[in-house]
C-alpha positions as YAML, in Angstrom:
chain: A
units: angstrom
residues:
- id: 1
  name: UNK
  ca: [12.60, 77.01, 139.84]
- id: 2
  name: UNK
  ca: [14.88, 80.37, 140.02]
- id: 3
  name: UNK
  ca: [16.39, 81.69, 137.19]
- id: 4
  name: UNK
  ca: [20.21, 83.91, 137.11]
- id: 5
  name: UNK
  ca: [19.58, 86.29, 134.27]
- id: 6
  name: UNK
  ca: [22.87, 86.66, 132.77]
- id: 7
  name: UNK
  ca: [24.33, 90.00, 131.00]
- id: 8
  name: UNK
  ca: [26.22, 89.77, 127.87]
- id: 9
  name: UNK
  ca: [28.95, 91.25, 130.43]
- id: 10
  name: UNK
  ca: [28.52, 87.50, 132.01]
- id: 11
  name: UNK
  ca: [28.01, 85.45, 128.99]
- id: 12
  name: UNK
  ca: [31.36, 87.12, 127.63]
- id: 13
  name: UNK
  ca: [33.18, 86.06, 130.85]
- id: 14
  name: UNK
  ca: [31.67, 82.62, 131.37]
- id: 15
  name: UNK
  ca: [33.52, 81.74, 127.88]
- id: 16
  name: UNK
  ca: [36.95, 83.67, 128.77]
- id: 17
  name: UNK
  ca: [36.69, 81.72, 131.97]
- id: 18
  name: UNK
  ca: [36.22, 78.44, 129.78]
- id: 19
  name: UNK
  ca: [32.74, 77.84, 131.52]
- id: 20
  name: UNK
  ca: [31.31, 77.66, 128.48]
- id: 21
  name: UNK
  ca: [33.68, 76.13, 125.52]
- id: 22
  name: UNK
  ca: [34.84, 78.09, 122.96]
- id: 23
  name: UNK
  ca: [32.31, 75.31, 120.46]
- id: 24
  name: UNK
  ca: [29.55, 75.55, 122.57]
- id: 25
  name: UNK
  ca: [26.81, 75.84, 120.31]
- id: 26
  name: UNK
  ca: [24.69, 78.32, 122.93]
- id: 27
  name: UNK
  ca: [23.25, 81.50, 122.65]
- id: 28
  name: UNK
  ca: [22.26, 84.64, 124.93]
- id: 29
  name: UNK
  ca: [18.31, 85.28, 125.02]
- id: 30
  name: UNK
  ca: [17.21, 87.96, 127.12]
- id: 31
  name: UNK
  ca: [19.78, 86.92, 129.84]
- id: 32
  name: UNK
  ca: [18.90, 83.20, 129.57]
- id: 33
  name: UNK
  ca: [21.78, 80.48, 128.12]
- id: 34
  name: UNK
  ca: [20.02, 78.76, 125.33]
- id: 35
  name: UNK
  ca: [21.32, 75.92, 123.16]
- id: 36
  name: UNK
  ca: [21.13, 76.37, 119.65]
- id: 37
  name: UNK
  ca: [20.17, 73.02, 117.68]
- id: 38
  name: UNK
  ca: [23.13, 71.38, 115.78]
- id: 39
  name: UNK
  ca: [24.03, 72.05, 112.13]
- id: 40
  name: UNK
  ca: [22.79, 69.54, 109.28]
- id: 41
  name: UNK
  ca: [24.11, 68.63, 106.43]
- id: 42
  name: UNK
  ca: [21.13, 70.37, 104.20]
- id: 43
  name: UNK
  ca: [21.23, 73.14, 106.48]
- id: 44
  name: UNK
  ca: [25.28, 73.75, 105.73]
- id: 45
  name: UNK
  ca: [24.73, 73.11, 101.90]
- id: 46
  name: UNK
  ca: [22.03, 75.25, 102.00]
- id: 47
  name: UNK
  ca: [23.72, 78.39, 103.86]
- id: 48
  name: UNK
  ca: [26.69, 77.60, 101.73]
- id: 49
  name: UNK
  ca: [24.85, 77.94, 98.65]
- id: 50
  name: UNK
  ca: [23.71, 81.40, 100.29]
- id: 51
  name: UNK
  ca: [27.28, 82.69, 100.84]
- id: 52
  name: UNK
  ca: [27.66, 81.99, 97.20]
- id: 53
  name: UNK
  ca: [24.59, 83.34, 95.79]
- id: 54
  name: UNK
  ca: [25.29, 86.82, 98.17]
- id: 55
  name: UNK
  ca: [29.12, 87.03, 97.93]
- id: 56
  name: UNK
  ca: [29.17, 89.11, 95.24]
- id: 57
  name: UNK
  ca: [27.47, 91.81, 97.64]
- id: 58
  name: UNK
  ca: [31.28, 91.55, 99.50]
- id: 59
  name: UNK
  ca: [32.28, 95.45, 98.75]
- id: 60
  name: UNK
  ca: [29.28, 96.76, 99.18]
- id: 61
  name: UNK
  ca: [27.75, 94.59, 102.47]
- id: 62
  name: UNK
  ca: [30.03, 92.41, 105.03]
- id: 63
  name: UNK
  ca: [29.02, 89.06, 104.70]
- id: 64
  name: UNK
  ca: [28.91, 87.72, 108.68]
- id: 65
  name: UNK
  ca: [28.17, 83.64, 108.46]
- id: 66
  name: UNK
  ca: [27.56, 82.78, 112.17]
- id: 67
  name: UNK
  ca: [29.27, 85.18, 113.90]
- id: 68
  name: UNK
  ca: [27.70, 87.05, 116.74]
- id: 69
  name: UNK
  ca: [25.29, 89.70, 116.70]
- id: 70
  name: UNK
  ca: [24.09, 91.83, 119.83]
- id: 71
  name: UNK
  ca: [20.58, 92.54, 119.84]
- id: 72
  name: UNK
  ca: [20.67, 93.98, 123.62]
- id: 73
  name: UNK
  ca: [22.02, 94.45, 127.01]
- id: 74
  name: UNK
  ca: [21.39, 90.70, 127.58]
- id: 75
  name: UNK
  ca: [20.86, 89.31, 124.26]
- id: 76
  name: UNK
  ca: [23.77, 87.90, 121.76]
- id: 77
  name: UNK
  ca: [22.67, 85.41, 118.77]
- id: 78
  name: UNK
  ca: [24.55, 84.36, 115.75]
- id: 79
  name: UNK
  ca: [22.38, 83.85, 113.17]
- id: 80
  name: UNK
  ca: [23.41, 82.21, 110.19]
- id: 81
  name: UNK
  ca: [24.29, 84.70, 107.77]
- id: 82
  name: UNK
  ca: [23.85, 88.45, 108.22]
- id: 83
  name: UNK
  ca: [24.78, 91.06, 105.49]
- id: 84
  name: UNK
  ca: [26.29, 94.03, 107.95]
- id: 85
  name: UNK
  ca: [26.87, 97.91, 106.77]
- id: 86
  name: UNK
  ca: [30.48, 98.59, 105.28]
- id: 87
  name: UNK
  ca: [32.93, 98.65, 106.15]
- id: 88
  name: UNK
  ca: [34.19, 95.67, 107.33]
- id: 89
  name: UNK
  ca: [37.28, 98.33, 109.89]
- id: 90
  name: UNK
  ca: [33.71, 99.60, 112.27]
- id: 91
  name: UNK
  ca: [33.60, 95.54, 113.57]
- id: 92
  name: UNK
  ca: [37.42, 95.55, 114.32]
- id: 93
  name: UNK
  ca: [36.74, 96.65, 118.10]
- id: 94
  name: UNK
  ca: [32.97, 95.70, 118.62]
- id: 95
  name: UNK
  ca: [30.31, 93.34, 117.86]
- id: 96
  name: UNK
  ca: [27.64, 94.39, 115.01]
- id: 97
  name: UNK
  ca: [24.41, 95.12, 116.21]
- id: 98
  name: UNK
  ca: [20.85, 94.95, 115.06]
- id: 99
  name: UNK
  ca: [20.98, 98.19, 113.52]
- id: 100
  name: UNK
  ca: [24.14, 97.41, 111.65]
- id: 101
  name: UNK
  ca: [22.55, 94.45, 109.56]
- id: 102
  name: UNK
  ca: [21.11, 95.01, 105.87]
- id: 103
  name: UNK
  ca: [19.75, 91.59, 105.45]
- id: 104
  name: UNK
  ca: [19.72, 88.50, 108.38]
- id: 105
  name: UNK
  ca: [18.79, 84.95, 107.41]
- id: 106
  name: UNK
  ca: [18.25, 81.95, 109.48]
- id: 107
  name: UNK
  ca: [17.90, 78.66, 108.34]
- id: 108
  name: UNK
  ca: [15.54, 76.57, 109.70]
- id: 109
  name: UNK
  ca: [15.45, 72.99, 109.50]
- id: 110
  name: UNK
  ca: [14.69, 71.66, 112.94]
- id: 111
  name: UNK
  ca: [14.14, 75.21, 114.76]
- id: 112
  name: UNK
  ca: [11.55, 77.01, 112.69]
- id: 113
  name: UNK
  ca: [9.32, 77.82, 115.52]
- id: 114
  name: UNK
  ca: [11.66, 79.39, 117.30]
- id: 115
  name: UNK
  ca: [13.34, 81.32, 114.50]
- id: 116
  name: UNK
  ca: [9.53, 82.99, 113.64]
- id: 117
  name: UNK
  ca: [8.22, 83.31, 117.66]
- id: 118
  name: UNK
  ca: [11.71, 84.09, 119.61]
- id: 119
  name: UNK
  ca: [14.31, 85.26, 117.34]
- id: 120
  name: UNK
  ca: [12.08, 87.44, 114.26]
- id: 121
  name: UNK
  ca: [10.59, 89.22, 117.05]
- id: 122
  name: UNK
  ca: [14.14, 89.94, 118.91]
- id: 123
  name: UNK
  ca: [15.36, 91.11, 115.71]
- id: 124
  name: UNK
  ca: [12.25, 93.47, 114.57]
- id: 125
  name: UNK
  ca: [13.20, 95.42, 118.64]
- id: 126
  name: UNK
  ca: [16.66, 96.05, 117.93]
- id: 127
  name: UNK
  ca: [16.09, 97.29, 114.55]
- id: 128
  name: UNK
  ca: [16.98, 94.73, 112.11]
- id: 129
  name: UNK
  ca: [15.52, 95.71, 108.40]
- id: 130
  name: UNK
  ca: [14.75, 92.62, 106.90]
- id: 131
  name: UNK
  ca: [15.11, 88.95, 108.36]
- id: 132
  name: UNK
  ca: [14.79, 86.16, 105.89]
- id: 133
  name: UNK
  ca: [13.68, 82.62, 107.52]
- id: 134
  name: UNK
  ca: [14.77, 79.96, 105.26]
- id: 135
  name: UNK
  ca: [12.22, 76.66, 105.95]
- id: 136
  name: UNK
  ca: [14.26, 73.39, 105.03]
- id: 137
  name: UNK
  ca: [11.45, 71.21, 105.72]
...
């Protein structure tokens, strides 16, 4: 089987082309498309009951609930909630990065494996602090 690595250069492109839909629920991983699982209804209450219990950081972090995050040349995720450094203007022309985040949590309820043994690990090389993995199950 060959494999295209892609660039986040490319992954940016194949959605402004509409390749990929604006609610495709994929992510960049070391140049390779990969689907993320679908949202729950304990994993939503559960990362809504984060926003709350971290919102009144807002001021001092930027709260980021799934938004992207660019861990690399080839590598954009959106983990579920990251707290980012203030303030909120330095995002207005680029995407945050792994050494921009104060806190990252993922919440796991089908994907725990591959939050701890492909994403933790991604995180820890581009520099992110502290990574939280919330198990559901």
């Amino acid at each position: 089987m060959t494999r295209y690595p892609f660039s986040l250069e490319d992954f940016h492109r194949l959605a402004e082309a509409g390749i990929l839909p604006e609610d495709a629920r994929v992510e960049l991983v070391e140049g390779e498309i990969v689907t993320m699982s679908p949202i729950g209804k304990k994993h939503a209450y559960v990362l809504n009951t984060l926003v709350d219990l971290l919102s009144p950081l807002r001021g001092r972090a930027v709260l980021s609930v799934q938004n992207p995050l660019v861990l690399g040349p080839a590598t954009e995720v959106y983990p579920d909630l990251a707290l980012l450094r203030p303030p909120r203007t330095r995002y207005r022309d680029r995407l945050p990065e792994g050494g921009d985040v104060l806190l990252l949590v993922e919440v796991a309820e089908t994907s725990l494996d591959y939050d701890l043994n492909v994403k933790t690990p991604l995180y820890a090389k581009a520099g992110v602090p502290e990574v939280w993995v919330v198990d559901l199950v």
